[in-house]
C-alpha cells in the first residue's frame, strides 16, 4: 500500500459526503462508541476554541479530538450565523480536515458545509434518548422548527417507535410549514402549537433545538416521565432551560461537565447550585452500562434531562466514518 504524502490530500464536496453518510444505524453506533470511548478515558479532547462575531449574530467554533486506536482525527471549523435564513442562506456552515493519527499528514478535506455536524448532532440526540427516555416513548415535542429539529426527529426514529409529533417555534408560520411538510414526508401525525405549555403537555421526549439566548422551558411545563434533550446551548450566550429544570429533574446528564458549565445549561446555575446538583456524563453512563431509569424507585415517572453541547469526539467519529466510506466508494 502506498503511503500518503503531503500532496495527496483528497477533497470531497457536501454532495459526495451526503451520498455516503446519513442517519443510519452504523453512523449511530459510531457516535455511541465515541461517547463510550470518552467515558472510558480513551479520548484526548481539548476545550472548544470559540469566537463570537456579535455584529453579524454569528459565532465560529473549532473542535477536535483523538480517539485511541482510531486511524484518523479531525479538526472542524464550524461557523454559525443566525441571521442567514433571512438572506436565504443556511445558519450553519463549515468544514473538517482529517489527519492521519500515525503520521499527522492531512489526508482529506471534507467540505461538507456543516452537513456532518448536523448529522452527528442528530445522532447524539438519538444516543441520549435511547439511554435516558422510556423505551415505550412515542410522542415527541420539538422546540424549534429548523433543520436540526427535523434531523433530531429522523434520528429518534432509529431508536424509538415514534407515532406523533408536536412542534413549536417563535415563528408560527415556520412551525406550521414544518408540521405540514414533516407529516407528508414521514407519514406521522404532526401538529404545530402556539404555546410551549401546549406543545409539551403530552410529550414522552422533548427536544430543544434553537439558538435561544433566554430560557424557554421551565419545570412546570414537563409532564411526568418525560425525557428532555437540550442541544441549542453550545456557547456562553445561549440558554434554553430555566434553572429549575436542572435543579428539580431526577437525573441531569451532559456530554461533558466542563462544556456544560461554560457553554451549556449548567452555566445558568449559581456556583453553589451547580456543586449541589448530581451531574452524570453520557459517555460514562454508556461505558458502565448504567440505566438511570431502572435504578430509581419510579422509572416511568422520573424526569431526565440531557444537555448536549457538541464534542470534538463526535466530529472525529463522523469524519472518520465519512472518509472510510468515501475511500471505499
PDB file of C-alpha atoms in Angstrom:
ATOM      1  CA  UNK A   1       0.000   0.000   0.000  1.00  0.00           C
ATOM      2  CA  UNK A   2       1.382   3.414  -0.962  1.00  0.00           C
ATOM      3  CA  UNK A   3       1.957   5.762   1.968  1.00  0.00           C
ATOM      4  CA  UNK A   4       0.076   9.086   1.691  1.00  0.00           C
ATOM      5  CA  UNK A   5       2.209  12.153   1.005  1.00  0.00           C
ATOM      6  CA  UNK A   6       1.786  15.789   1.906  1.00  0.00           C
ATOM      7  CA  UNK A   7       0.397  16.453  -1.584  1.00  0.00           C
ATOM      8  CA  UNK A   8      -2.079  13.554  -1.662  1.00  0.00           C
ATOM      9  CA  UNK A   9      -4.886  15.127   0.388  1.00  0.00           C
ATOM     10  CA  UNK A  10      -8.263  14.484  -1.213  1.00  0.00           C
ATOM     11  CA  UNK A  11     -11.114  16.998  -1.205  1.00  0.00           C
ATOM     12  CA  UNK A  12     -14.765  15.957  -1.038  1.00  0.00           C
ATOM     13  CA  UNK A  13     -17.871  18.075  -1.543  1.00  0.00           C
ATOM     14  CA  UNK A  14     -21.027  18.162   0.526  1.00  0.00           C
ATOM     15  CA  UNK A  15     -22.842  16.268  -2.215  1.00  0.00           C
ATOM     16  CA  UNK A  16     -20.276  13.456  -2.235  1.00  0.00           C
ATOM     17  CA  UNK A  17     -20.347  13.199   1.557  1.00  0.00           C
ATOM     18  CA  UNK A  18     -24.148  13.209   1.756  1.00  0.00           C
ATOM     19  CA  UNK A  19     -24.261  10.287  -0.671  1.00  0.00           C
ATOM     20  CA  UNK A  20     -22.384   8.029   1.763  1.00  0.00           C
ATOM     21  CA  UNK A  21     -23.218   9.371   5.254  1.00  0.00           C
ATOM     22  CA  UNK A  22     -26.682   9.802   6.731  1.00  0.00           C
ATOM     23  CA  UNK A  23     -28.877   8.877   9.650  1.00  0.00           C
ATOM     24  CA  UNK A  24     -28.360   5.124   9.732  1.00  0.00           C
ATOM     25  CA  UNK A  25     -27.641   2.533  12.400  1.00  0.00           C
ATOM     26  CA  UNK A  26     -23.937   2.275  11.564  1.00  0.00           C
ATOM     27  CA  UNK A  27     -23.470   6.016  11.979  1.00  0.00           C
ATOM     28  CA  UNK A  28     -25.498   5.864  15.195  1.00  0.00           C
ATOM     29  CA  UNK A  29     -23.155   3.176  16.525  1.00  0.00           C
ATOM     30  CA  UNK A  30     -20.106   5.251  15.570  1.00  0.00           C
ATOM     31  CA  UNK A  31     -21.364   8.173  17.660  1.00  0.00           C
ATOM     32  CA  UNK A  32     -22.369   5.907  20.545  1.00  0.00           C
ATOM     33  CA  UNK A  33     -18.940   4.249  20.502  1.00  0.00           C
ATOM     34  CA  UNK A  34     -17.320   7.701  20.539  1.00  0.00           C
ATOM     35  CA  UNK A  35     -19.257   8.593  23.688  1.00  0.00           C
ATOM     36  CA  UNK A  36     -18.187   5.304  25.271  1.00  0.00           C
ATOM     37  CA  UNK A  37     -14.525   5.950  24.429  1.00  0.00           C
ATOM     38  CA  UNK A  38     -14.866   9.390  26.029  1.00  0.00           C
ATOM     39  CA  UNK A  39     -16.389   7.816  29.135  1.00  0.00           C
ATOM     40  CA  UNK A  40     -13.582   5.279  29.313  1.00  0.00           C
ATOM     41  CA  UNK A  41     -10.903   7.975  29.239  1.00  0.00           C
ATOM     42  CA  UNK A  42      -9.630   6.900  25.811  1.00  0.00           C
ATOM     43  CA  UNK A  43     -10.019  10.317  24.210  1.00  0.00           C
ATOM     44  CA  UNK A  44      -7.792  13.386  24.062  1.00  0.00           C
ATOM     45  CA  UNK A  45     -10.186  16.306  23.697  1.00  0.00           C
ATOM     46  CA  UNK A  46      -9.078  19.924  24.176  1.00  0.00           C
ATOM     47  CA  UNK A  47     -11.511  22.717  25.066  1.00  0.00           C
ATOM     48  CA  UNK A  48     -13.527  24.307  22.293  1.00  0.00           C
ATOM     49  CA  UNK A  49     -11.995  27.334  20.594  1.00  0.00           C
ATOM     50  CA  UNK A  50     -14.923  29.712  20.210  1.00  0.00           C
ATOM     51  CA  UNK A  51     -15.205  33.229  18.802  1.00  0.00           C
ATOM     52  CA  UNK A  52     -18.292  35.446  18.722  1.00  0.00           C
ATOM     53  CA  UNK A  53     -18.989  37.830  15.839  1.00  0.00           C
ATOM     54  CA  UNK A  54     -21.731  39.769  17.549  1.00  0.00           C
ATOM     55  CA  UNK A  55     -22.435  42.408  14.902  1.00  0.00           C
ATOM     56  CA  UNK A  56     -23.481  39.629  12.492  1.00  0.00           C
ATOM     57  CA  UNK A  57     -25.205  37.457  15.128  1.00  0.00           C
ATOM     58  CA  UNK A  58     -22.533  34.893  14.375  1.00  0.00           C
ATOM     59  CA  UNK A  59     -20.013  32.615  16.015  1.00  0.00           C
ATOM     60  CA  UNK A  60     -17.214  30.271  14.993  1.00  0.00           C
ATOM     61  CA  UNK A  61     -16.238  27.110  16.876  1.00  0.00           C
ATOM     62  CA  UNK A  62     -13.195  24.914  16.362  1.00  0.00           C
ATOM     63  CA  UNK A  63     -13.382  21.379  17.771  1.00  0.00           C
ATOM     64  CA  UNK A  64     -11.146  18.339  17.661  1.00  0.00           C
ATOM     65  CA  UNK A  65     -10.394  15.078  19.467  1.00  0.00           C
ATOM     66  CA  UNK A  66      -8.232  11.987  19.156  1.00  0.00           C
ATOM     67  CA  UNK A  67      -9.739   8.583  19.940  1.00  0.00           C
ATOM     68  CA  UNK A  68      -7.162   5.977  20.923  1.00  0.00           C
ATOM     69  CA  UNK A  69      -6.949   3.239  18.305  1.00  0.00           C
ATOM     70  CA  UNK A  70      -8.659   5.253  15.557  1.00  0.00           C
ATOM     71  CA  UNK A  71      -6.597   5.783  12.404  1.00  0.00           C
ATOM     72  CA  UNK A  72      -7.654   9.382  11.946  1.00  0.00           C
ATOM     73  CA  UNK A  73      -8.567  12.502  13.847  1.00  0.00           C
ATOM     74  CA  UNK A  74     -10.460  15.531  12.597  1.00  0.00           C
ATOM     75  CA  UNK A  75     -10.309  19.265  13.179  1.00  0.00           C
ATOM     76  CA  UNK A  76     -13.599  21.013  12.494  1.00  0.00           C
ATOM     77  CA  UNK A  77     -14.234  24.690  11.802  1.00  0.00           C
ATOM     78  CA  UNK A  78     -17.913  25.470  12.291  1.00  0.00           C
ATOM     79  CA  UNK A  79     -19.413  28.958  11.739  1.00  0.00           C
ATOM     80  CA  UNK A  80     -22.980  29.650  12.820  1.00  0.00           C
ATOM     81  CA  UNK A  81     -24.542  32.881  11.532  1.00  0.00           C
ATOM     82  CA  UNK A  82     -28.136  33.077  12.665  1.00  0.00           C
ATOM     83  CA  UNK A  83     -29.332  35.986  10.524  1.00  0.00           C
ATOM     84  CA  UNK A  84     -28.591  33.961   7.400  1.00  0.00           C
ATOM     85  CA  UNK A  85     -32.068  32.413   6.902  1.00  0.00           C
ATOM     86  CA  UNK A  86     -33.447  35.904   6.201  1.00  0.00           C
ATOM     87  CA  UNK A  87     -30.916  36.090   3.372  1.00  0.00           C
ATOM     88  CA  UNK A  88     -31.819  32.696   2.032  1.00  0.00           C
ATOM     89  CA  UNK A  89     -28.601  31.193   3.402  1.00  0.00           C
ATOM     90  CA  UNK A  90     -28.099  28.338   5.874  1.00  0.00           C
ATOM     91  CA  UNK A  91     -27.358  29.212   9.511  1.00  0.00           C
ATOM     92  CA  UNK A  92     -24.588  26.622   9.799  1.00  0.00           C
ATOM     93  CA  UNK A  93     -21.572  26.101   7.614  1.00  0.00           C
ATOM     94  CA  UNK A  94     -18.082  24.710   7.970  1.00  0.00           C
ATOM     95  CA  UNK A  95     -15.632  22.012   7.032  1.00  0.00           C
ATOM     96  CA  UNK A  96     -13.475  19.277   8.543  1.00  0.00           C
ATOM     97  CA  UNK A  97      -9.853  18.383   7.894  1.00  0.00           C
ATOM     98  CA  UNK A  98      -8.984  14.724   8.536  1.00  0.00           C
ATOM     99  CA  UNK A  99      -5.433  13.828   9.561  1.00  0.00           C
ATOM    100  CA  UNK A 100      -3.594  10.546   9.960  1.00  0.00           C
ATOM    101  CA  UNK A 101      -3.240   9.710  13.655  1.00  0.00           C
ATOM    102  CA  UNK A 102       0.022   7.919  12.790  1.00  0.00           C
ATOM    103  CA  UNK A 103       1.865  10.491  10.673  1.00  0.00           C
ATOM    104  CA  UNK A 104      -0.063  13.709  11.232  1.00  0.00           C
ATOM    105  CA  UNK A 105      -0.421  14.217   7.487  1.00  0.00           C
ATOM    106  CA  UNK A 106      -3.636  15.809   6.230  1.00  0.00           C
ATOM    107  CA  UNK A 107      -5.464  13.136   4.248  1.00  0.00           C
ATOM    108  CA  UNK A 108      -8.816  14.709   3.396  1.00  0.00           C
ATOM    109  CA  UNK A 109     -10.717  17.958   3.290  1.00  0.00           C
ATOM    110  CA  UNK A 110     -14.395  17.321   3.966  1.00  0.00           C
ATOM    111  CA  UNK A 111     -16.008  20.462   2.574  1.00  0.00           C
ATOM    112  CA  UNK A 112     -19.377  19.474   3.964  1.00  0.00           C
ATOM    113  CA  UNK A 113     -20.839  22.894   4.680  1.00  0.00           C
ATOM    114  CA  UNK A 114     -21.864  21.802   8.165  1.00  0.00           C
ATOM    115  CA  UNK A 115     -23.644  18.658   6.968  1.00  0.00           C
ATOM    116  CA  UNK A 116     -21.622  16.247   9.118  1.00  0.00           C
ATOM    117  CA  UNK A 117     -22.094  18.461  12.174  1.00  0.00           C
ATOM    118  CA  UNK A 118     -25.850  18.395  11.637  1.00  0.00           C
ATOM    119  CA  UNK A 119     -25.833  14.606  11.243  1.00  0.00           C
ATOM    120  CA  UNK A 120     -23.639  13.856  14.258  1.00  0.00           C
ATOM    121  CA  UNK A 121     -25.683  16.285  16.400  1.00  0.00           C
ATOM    122  CA  UNK A 122     -28.893  14.483  15.498  1.00  0.00           C
ATOM    123  CA  UNK A 123     -27.310  11.084  16.166  1.00  0.00           C
ATOM    124  CA  UNK A 124     -26.047  12.286  19.557  1.00  0.00           C
ATOM    125  CA  UNK A 125     -29.617  13.250  20.428  1.00  0.00           C
ATOM    126  CA  UNK A 126     -30.765   9.754  19.496  1.00  0.00           C
ATOM    127  CA  UNK A 127     -27.993   8.176  21.606  1.00  0.00           C
ATOM    128  CA  UNK A 128     -29.079  10.274  24.599  1.00  0.00           C
ATOM    129  CA  UNK A 129     -32.770   9.498  24.121  1.00  0.00           C
ATOM    130  CA  UNK A 130     -32.059   5.793  23.738  1.00  0.00           C
ATOM    131  CA  UNK A 131     -30.158   5.787  27.028  1.00  0.00           C
ATOM    132  CA  UNK A 132     -32.458   8.048  29.025  1.00  0.00           C
ATOM    133  CA  UNK A 133     -36.042   8.016  27.714  1.00  0.00           C
ATOM    134  CA  UNK A 134     -38.669   5.368  28.430  1.00  0.00           C
ATOM    135  CA  UNK A 135     -38.451   2.523  25.886  1.00  0.00           C
ATOM    136  CA  UNK A 136     -42.141   2.978  25.024  1.00  0.00           C
ATOM    137  CA  UNK A 137     -41.760   6.686  24.185  1.00  0.00           C
ATOM    138  CA  UNK A 138     -43.879   7.511  21.135  1.00  0.00           C
ATOM    139  CA  UNK A 139     -44.780  11.212  21.370  1.00  0.00           C
ATOM    140  CA  UNK A 140     -42.185  13.854  20.527  1.00  0.00           C
ATOM    141  CA  UNK A 141     -42.274  17.587  21.238  1.00  0.00           C
ATOM    142  CA  UNK A 142     -39.913  19.711  19.155  1.00  0.00           C
ATOM    143  CA  UNK A 143     -38.961  23.186  20.333  1.00  0.00           C
ATOM    144  CA  UNK A 144     -37.675  24.750  17.150  1.00  0.00           C
ATOM    145  CA  UNK A 145     -38.613  24.133  13.527  1.00  0.00           C
ATOM    146  CA  UNK A 146     -35.319  24.363  11.704  1.00  0.00           C
ATOM    147  CA  UNK A 147     -33.109  21.820  10.003  1.00  0.00           C
ATOM    148  CA  UNK A 148     -31.805  20.326  13.236  1.00  0.00           C
ATOM    149  CA  UNK A 149     -35.307  19.804  14.641  1.00  0.00           C
ATOM    150  CA  UNK A 150     -36.164  17.721  11.590  1.00  0.00           C
ATOM    151  CA  UNK A 151     -32.942  15.734  11.801  1.00  0.00           C
ATOM    152  CA  UNK A 152     -33.465  15.088  15.504  1.00  0.00           C
ATOM    153  CA  UNK A 153     -36.858  13.609  14.722  1.00  0.00           C
ATOM    154  CA  UNK A 154     -35.474  11.367  11.987  1.00  0.00           C
ATOM    155  CA  UNK A 155     -32.624  10.187  14.214  1.00  0.00           C
ATOM    156  CA  UNK A 156     -35.043   9.416  17.044  1.00  0.00           C
ATOM    157  CA  UNK A 157     -36.877   7.050  14.710  1.00  0.00           C
ATOM    158  CA  UNK A 158     -33.750   4.868  14.762  1.00  0.00           C
ATOM    159  CA  UNK A 159     -34.242   4.188  18.482  1.00  0.00           C
ATOM    160  CA  UNK A 160     -37.949   4.736  19.229  1.00  0.00           C
ATOM    161  CA  UNK A 161     -41.248   3.882  17.541  1.00  0.00           C
ATOM    162  CA  UNK A 162     -42.489   7.449  17.010  1.00  0.00           C
ATOM    163  CA  UNK A 163     -46.209   7.963  16.364  1.00  0.00           C
ATOM    164  CA  UNK A 164     -46.877  11.679  16.828  1.00  0.00           C
ATOM    165  CA  UNK A 165     -45.005  14.971  16.885  1.00  0.00           C
ATOM    166  CA  UNK A 166     -45.864  18.381  18.314  1.00  0.00           C
ATOM    167  CA  UNK A 167     -43.825  21.420  17.305  1.00  0.00           C
ATOM    168  CA  UNK A 168     -43.429  24.998  18.488  1.00  0.00           C
ATOM    169  CA  UNK A 169     -41.279  27.813  17.105  1.00  0.00           C
ATOM    170  CA  UNK A 170     -41.148  31.550  17.689  1.00  0.00           C
ATOM    171  CA  UNK A 171     -42.148  31.955  14.044  1.00  0.00           C
ATOM    172  CA  UNK A 172     -45.654  30.482  13.980  1.00  0.00           C
ATOM    173  CA  UNK A 173     -45.742  30.211  10.175  1.00  0.00           C
ATOM    174  CA  UNK A 174     -42.457  28.335  10.171  1.00  0.00           C
ATOM    175  CA  UNK A 175     -43.824  25.849  12.713  1.00  0.00           C
ATOM    176  CA  UNK A 176     -46.951  25.320  10.613  1.00  0.00           C
ATOM    177  CA  UNK A 177     -44.887  24.746   7.467  1.00  0.00           C
ATOM    178  CA  UNK A 178     -42.601  22.334   9.308  1.00  0.00           C
ATOM    179  CA  UNK A 179     -45.605  20.388  10.616  1.00  0.00           C
ATOM    180  CA  UNK A 180     -47.230  20.097   7.205  1.00  0.00           C
ATOM    181  CA  UNK A 181     -44.065  19.103   5.351  1.00  0.00           C
ATOM    182  CA  UNK A 182     -42.929  16.639   8.020  1.00  0.00           C
ATOM    183  CA  UNK A 183     -46.307  14.948   8.130  1.00  0.00           C
ATOM    184  CA  UNK A 184     -46.240  14.488   4.359  1.00  0.00           C
ATOM    185  CA  UNK A 185     -42.629  13.306   4.277  1.00  0.00           C
ATOM    186  CA  UNK A 186     -42.617  10.911   7.229  1.00  0.00           C
ATOM    187  CA  UNK A 187     -46.257   9.868   7.468  1.00  0.00           C
ATOM    188  CA  UNK A 188     -46.528  10.880  11.120  1.00  0.00           C
ATOM    189  CA  UNK A 189     -49.174  12.927  12.882  1.00  0.00           C
ATOM    190  CA  UNK A 190     -47.557  16.362  13.308  1.00  0.00           C
ATOM    191  CA  UNK A 191     -49.224  19.363  14.957  1.00  0.00           C
ATOM    192  CA  UNK A 192     -47.958  22.921  15.450  1.00  0.00           C
ATOM    193  CA  UNK A 193     -48.786  24.849  18.632  1.00  0.00           C
ATOM    194  CA  UNK A 194     -48.916  28.462  19.736  1.00  0.00           C
ATOM    195  CA  UNK A 195     -47.617  27.881  23.275  1.00  0.00           C
ATOM    196  CA  UNK A 196     -44.789  25.961  24.889  1.00  0.00           C
ATOM    197  CA  UNK A 197     -47.118  24.562  27.547  1.00  0.00           C
ATOM    198  CA  UNK A 198     -49.352  23.073  24.870  1.00  0.00           C
ATOM    199  CA  UNK A 199     -46.528  21.540  22.861  1.00  0.00           C
ATOM    200  CA  UNK A 200     -45.022  19.823  25.907  1.00  0.00           C
ATOM    201  CA  UNK A 201     -48.068  18.560  27.787  1.00  0.00           C
ATOM    202  CA  UNK A 202     -48.345  15.111  26.139  1.00  0.00           C
ATOM    203  CA  UNK A 203     -44.689  14.533  25.304  1.00  0.00           C
ATOM    204  CA  UNK A 204     -42.614  11.464  26.107  1.00  0.00           C
ATOM    205  CA  UNK A 205     -39.490  13.143  24.682  1.00  0.00           C
ATOM    206  CA  UNK A 206     -38.884  16.880  24.336  1.00  0.00           C
ATOM    207  CA  UNK A 207     -36.084  18.132  22.090  1.00  0.00           C
ATOM    208  CA  UNK A 208     -34.986  21.768  22.166  1.00  0.00           C
ATOM    209  CA  UNK A 209     -33.079  22.797  19.046  1.00  0.00           C
ATOM    210  CA  UNK A 210     -32.897  26.588  18.995  1.00  0.00           C
ATOM    211  CA  UNK A 211     -30.265  29.358  19.162  1.00  0.00           C
ATOM    212  CA  UNK A 212     -32.174  30.951  22.067  1.00  0.00           C
ATOM    213  CA  UNK A 213     -30.337  33.300  24.400  1.00  0.00           C
ATOM    214  CA  UNK A 214     -33.101  33.236  27.007  1.00  0.00           C
ATOM    215  CA  UNK A 215     -34.567  30.134  28.704  1.00  0.00           C
ATOM    216  CA  UNK A 216     -37.623  28.621  27.027  1.00  0.00           C
ATOM    217  CA  UNK A 217     -38.622  25.660  29.213  1.00  0.00           C
ATOM    218  CA  UNK A 218     -39.357  25.718  32.916  1.00  0.00           C
ATOM    219  CA  UNK A 219     -40.049  22.735  35.143  1.00  0.00           C
ATOM    220  CA  UNK A 220     -43.826  23.337  35.293  1.00  0.00           C
ATOM    221  CA  UNK A 221     -44.042  22.515  31.567  1.00  0.00           C
ATOM    222  CA  UNK A 222     -42.625  18.996  31.925  1.00  0.00           C
ATOM    223  CA  UNK A 223     -45.029  16.028  32.173  1.00  0.00           C
ATOM    224  CA  UNK A 224     -44.243  13.020  34.349  1.00  0.00           C
ATOM    225  CA  UNK A 225     -41.771  10.570  32.902  1.00  0.00           C
ATOM    226  CA  UNK A 226     -40.550  12.864  30.133  1.00  0.00           C
ATOM    227  CA  UNK A 227     -37.023  12.966  28.791  1.00  0.00           C
ATOM    228  CA  UNK A 228     -35.617  16.306  27.617  1.00  0.00           C
ATOM    229  CA  UNK A 229     -32.704  16.637  25.215  1.00  0.00           C
ATOM    230  CA  UNK A 230     -31.429  20.223  25.050  1.00  0.00           C
ATOM    231  CA  UNK A 231     -28.878  20.911  22.368  1.00  0.00           C
ATOM    232  CA  UNK A 232     -29.213  24.555  21.433  1.00  0.00           C
ATOM    233  CA  UNK A 233     -26.978  25.900  24.192  1.00  0.00           C
ATOM    234  CA  UNK A 234     -23.487  25.417  22.790  1.00  0.00           C
ATOM    235  CA  UNK A 235     -21.901  28.798  23.522  1.00  0.00           C
ATOM    236  CA  UNK A 236     -21.701  31.121  26.549  1.00  0.00           C
ATOM    237  CA  UNK A 237     -24.523  33.349  25.288  1.00  0.00           C
ATOM    238  CA  UNK A 238     -27.169  30.663  24.762  1.00  0.00           C
ATOM    239  CA  UNK A 239     -29.670  29.037  27.137  1.00  0.00           C
ATOM    240  CA  UNK A 240     -32.829  27.001  26.617  1.00  0.00           C
ATOM    241  CA  UNK A 241     -33.660  25.697  30.117  1.00  0.00           C
ATOM    242  CA  UNK A 242     -34.646  27.555  33.258  1.00  0.00           C
ATOM    243  CA  UNK A 243     -32.559  26.734  36.320  1.00  0.00           C
ATOM    244  CA  UNK A 244     -35.473  24.882  37.961  1.00  0.00           C
ATOM    245  CA  UNK A 245     -35.401  22.271  35.182  1.00  0.00           C
ATOM    246  CA  UNK A 246     -31.814  21.396  36.069  1.00  0.00           C
ATOM    247  CA  UNK A 247     -32.398  21.515  39.824  1.00  0.00           C
ATOM    248  CA  UNK A 248     -35.688  19.610  40.038  1.00  0.00           C
ATOM    249  CA  UNK A 249     -35.284  16.908  37.386  1.00  0.00           C
ATOM    250  CA  UNK A 250     -34.482  13.441  38.700  1.00  0.00           C
ATOM    251  CA  UNK A 251     -31.355  12.977  36.580  1.00  0.00           C
ATOM    252  CA  UNK A 252     -29.229  15.554  34.761  1.00  0.00           C
ATOM    253  CA  UNK A 253     -26.818  14.275  32.093  1.00  0.00           C
ATOM    254  CA  UNK A 254     -24.386  16.131  29.839  1.00  0.00           C
ATOM    255  CA  UNK A 255     -21.828  15.226  27.192  1.00  0.00           C
ATOM    256  CA  UNK A 256     -19.057  16.795  29.281  1.00  0.00           C
ATOM    257  CA  UNK A 257     -19.496  18.675  32.529  1.00  0.00           C
ATOM    258  CA  UNK A 258     -16.768  21.155  31.640  1.00  0.00           C
ATOM    259  CA  UNK A 259     -18.512  22.182  28.423  1.00  0.00           C
ATOM    260  CA  UNK A 260     -21.918  22.312  30.103  1.00  0.00           C
ATOM    261  CA  UNK A 261     -20.531  24.701  32.720  1.00  0.00           C
ATOM    262  CA  UNK A 262     -19.065  27.072  30.132  1.00  0.00           C
ATOM    263  CA  UNK A 263     -21.236  26.636  27.027  1.00  0.00           C
ATOM    264  CA  UNK A 264     -24.220  24.540  28.105  1.00  0.00           C
ATOM    265  CA  UNK A 265     -27.060  24.699  30.576  1.00  0.00           C
ATOM    266  CA  UNK A 266     -25.060  24.351  33.818  1.00  0.00           C
ATOM    267  CA  UNK A 267     -23.759  27.872  33.349  1.00  0.00           C
ATOM    268  CA  UNK A 268     -27.260  29.072  34.241  1.00  0.00           C
ATOM    269  CA  UNK A 269     -26.864  27.848  37.834  1.00  0.00           C
ATOM    270  CA  UNK A 270     -25.214  29.662  40.695  1.00  0.00           C
ATOM    271  CA  UNK A 271     -21.912  28.094  41.753  1.00  0.00           C
ATOM    272  CA  UNK A 272     -23.421  26.602  44.910  1.00  0.00           C
ATOM    273  CA  UNK A 273     -26.382  25.197  42.988  1.00  0.00           C
ATOM    274  CA  UNK A 274     -24.085  23.608  40.415  1.00  0.00           C
ATOM    275  CA  UNK A 275     -21.986  21.975  43.132  1.00  0.00           C
ATOM    276  CA  UNK A 276     -25.091  20.510  44.791  1.00  0.00           C
ATOM    277  CA  UNK A 277     -26.510  19.085  41.548  1.00  0.00           C
ATOM    278  CA  UNK A 278     -25.621  15.479  40.748  1.00  0.00           C
ATOM    279  CA  UNK A 279     -24.307  15.507  37.191  1.00  0.00           C
ATOM    280  CA  UNK A 280     -23.783  12.455  35.003  1.00  0.00           C
ATOM    281  CA  UNK A 281     -21.753  12.343  31.803  1.00  0.00           C
ATOM    282  CA  UNK A 282     -23.380  10.405  28.977  1.00  0.00           C
ATOM    283  CA  UNK A 283     -20.238   8.585  27.882  1.00  0.00           C
ATOM    284  CA  UNK A 284     -19.546   7.280  31.360  1.00  0.00           C
ATOM    285  CA  UNK A 285     -23.117   6.047  31.755  1.00  0.00           C
ATOM    286  CA  UNK A 286     -22.843   4.164  28.478  1.00  0.00           C
ATOM    287  CA  UNK A 287     -19.385   2.798  29.275  1.00  0.00           C
ATOM    288  CA  UNK A 288     -20.594   1.499  32.633  1.00  0.00           C
ATOM    289  CA  UNK A 289     -23.869   0.158  31.243  1.00  0.00           C
ATOM    290  CA  UNK A 290     -25.918   2.167  33.726  1.00  0.00           C
ATOM    291  CA  UNK A 291     -29.645   2.742  33.224  1.00  0.00           C
ATOM    292  CA  UNK A 292     -30.750   5.709  35.326  1.00  0.00           C
ATOM    293  CA  UNK A 293     -34.422   4.871  34.985  1.00  0.00           C
ATOM    294  CA  UNK A 294     -34.127   1.257  36.123  1.00  0.00           C
ATOM    295  CA  UNK A 295     -32.100   2.345  39.139  1.00  0.00           C
ATOM    296  CA  UNK A 296     -34.821   4.600  40.563  1.00  0.00           C
ATOM    297  CA  UNK A 297     -37.992   3.939  42.518  1.00  0.00           C
ATOM    298  CA  UNK A 298     -40.270   5.401  39.815  1.00  0.00           C
ATOM    299  CA  UNK A 299     -38.779   4.652  36.374  1.00  0.00           C
ATOM    300  CA  UNK A 300     -41.967   5.593  34.498  1.00  0.00           C
ATOM    301  CA  UNK A 301     -42.440   8.966  36.183  1.00  0.00           C
ATOM    302  CA  UNK A 302     -38.909  10.253  36.721  1.00  0.00           C
ATOM    303  CA  UNK A 303     -37.734  13.148  34.555  1.00  0.00           C
ATOM    304  CA  UNK A 304     -34.378  13.003  32.780  1.00  0.00           C
ATOM    305  CA  UNK A 305     -32.557  15.888  31.102  1.00  0.00           C
ATOM    306  CA  UNK A 306     -29.602  15.688  28.701  1.00  0.00           C
ATOM    307  CA  UNK A 307     -27.564  18.771  27.844  1.00  0.00           C
ATOM    308  CA  UNK A 308     -25.589  18.199  24.649  1.00  0.00           C
ATOM    309  CA  UNK A 309     -23.119  20.935  23.764  1.00  0.00           C
ATOM    310  CA  UNK A 310     -21.389  19.028  20.957  1.00  0.00           C
ATOM    311  CA  UNK A 311     -17.959  17.461  21.346  1.00  0.00           C
ATOM    312  CA  UNK A 312     -14.871  17.062  19.231  1.00  0.00           C
ATOM    313  CA  UNK A 313     -15.027  13.306  19.696  1.00  0.00           C
ATOM    314  CA  UNK A 314     -18.313  13.264  17.760  1.00  0.00           C
ATOM    315  CA  UNK A 315     -16.681  15.199  14.928  1.00  0.00           C
ATOM    316  CA  UNK A 316     -13.711  12.829  14.726  1.00  0.00           C
ATOM    317  CA  UNK A 317     -16.073   9.829  14.777  1.00  0.00           C
ATOM    318  CA  UNK A 318     -18.347  11.045  11.991  1.00  0.00           C
ATOM    319  CA  UNK A 319     -15.440  12.353   9.882  1.00  0.00           C
ATOM    320  CA  UNK A 320     -13.620   9.017  10.170  1.00  0.00           C
ATOM    321  CA  UNK A 321     -16.763   7.162   9.122  1.00  0.00           C
ATOM    322  CA  UNK A 322     -17.271   9.529   6.196  1.00  0.00           C
ATOM    323  CA  UNK A 323     -13.687   9.166   4.977  1.00  0.00           C
ATOM    324  CA  UNK A 324     -13.767   5.368   5.192  1.00  0.00           C
ATOM    325  CA  UNK A 325     -16.965   5.250   3.124  1.00  0.00           C
ATOM    326  CA  UNK A 326     -15.698   7.777   0.598  1.00  0.00           C
ATOM    327  CA  UNK A 327     -12.446   5.871   0.081  1.00  0.00           C
ATOM    328  CA  UNK A 328     -14.257   2.567  -0.331  1.00  0.00           C
ATOM    329  CA  UNK A 329     -16.595   4.115  -2.854  1.00  0.00           C
TER     330      UNK A 329
END
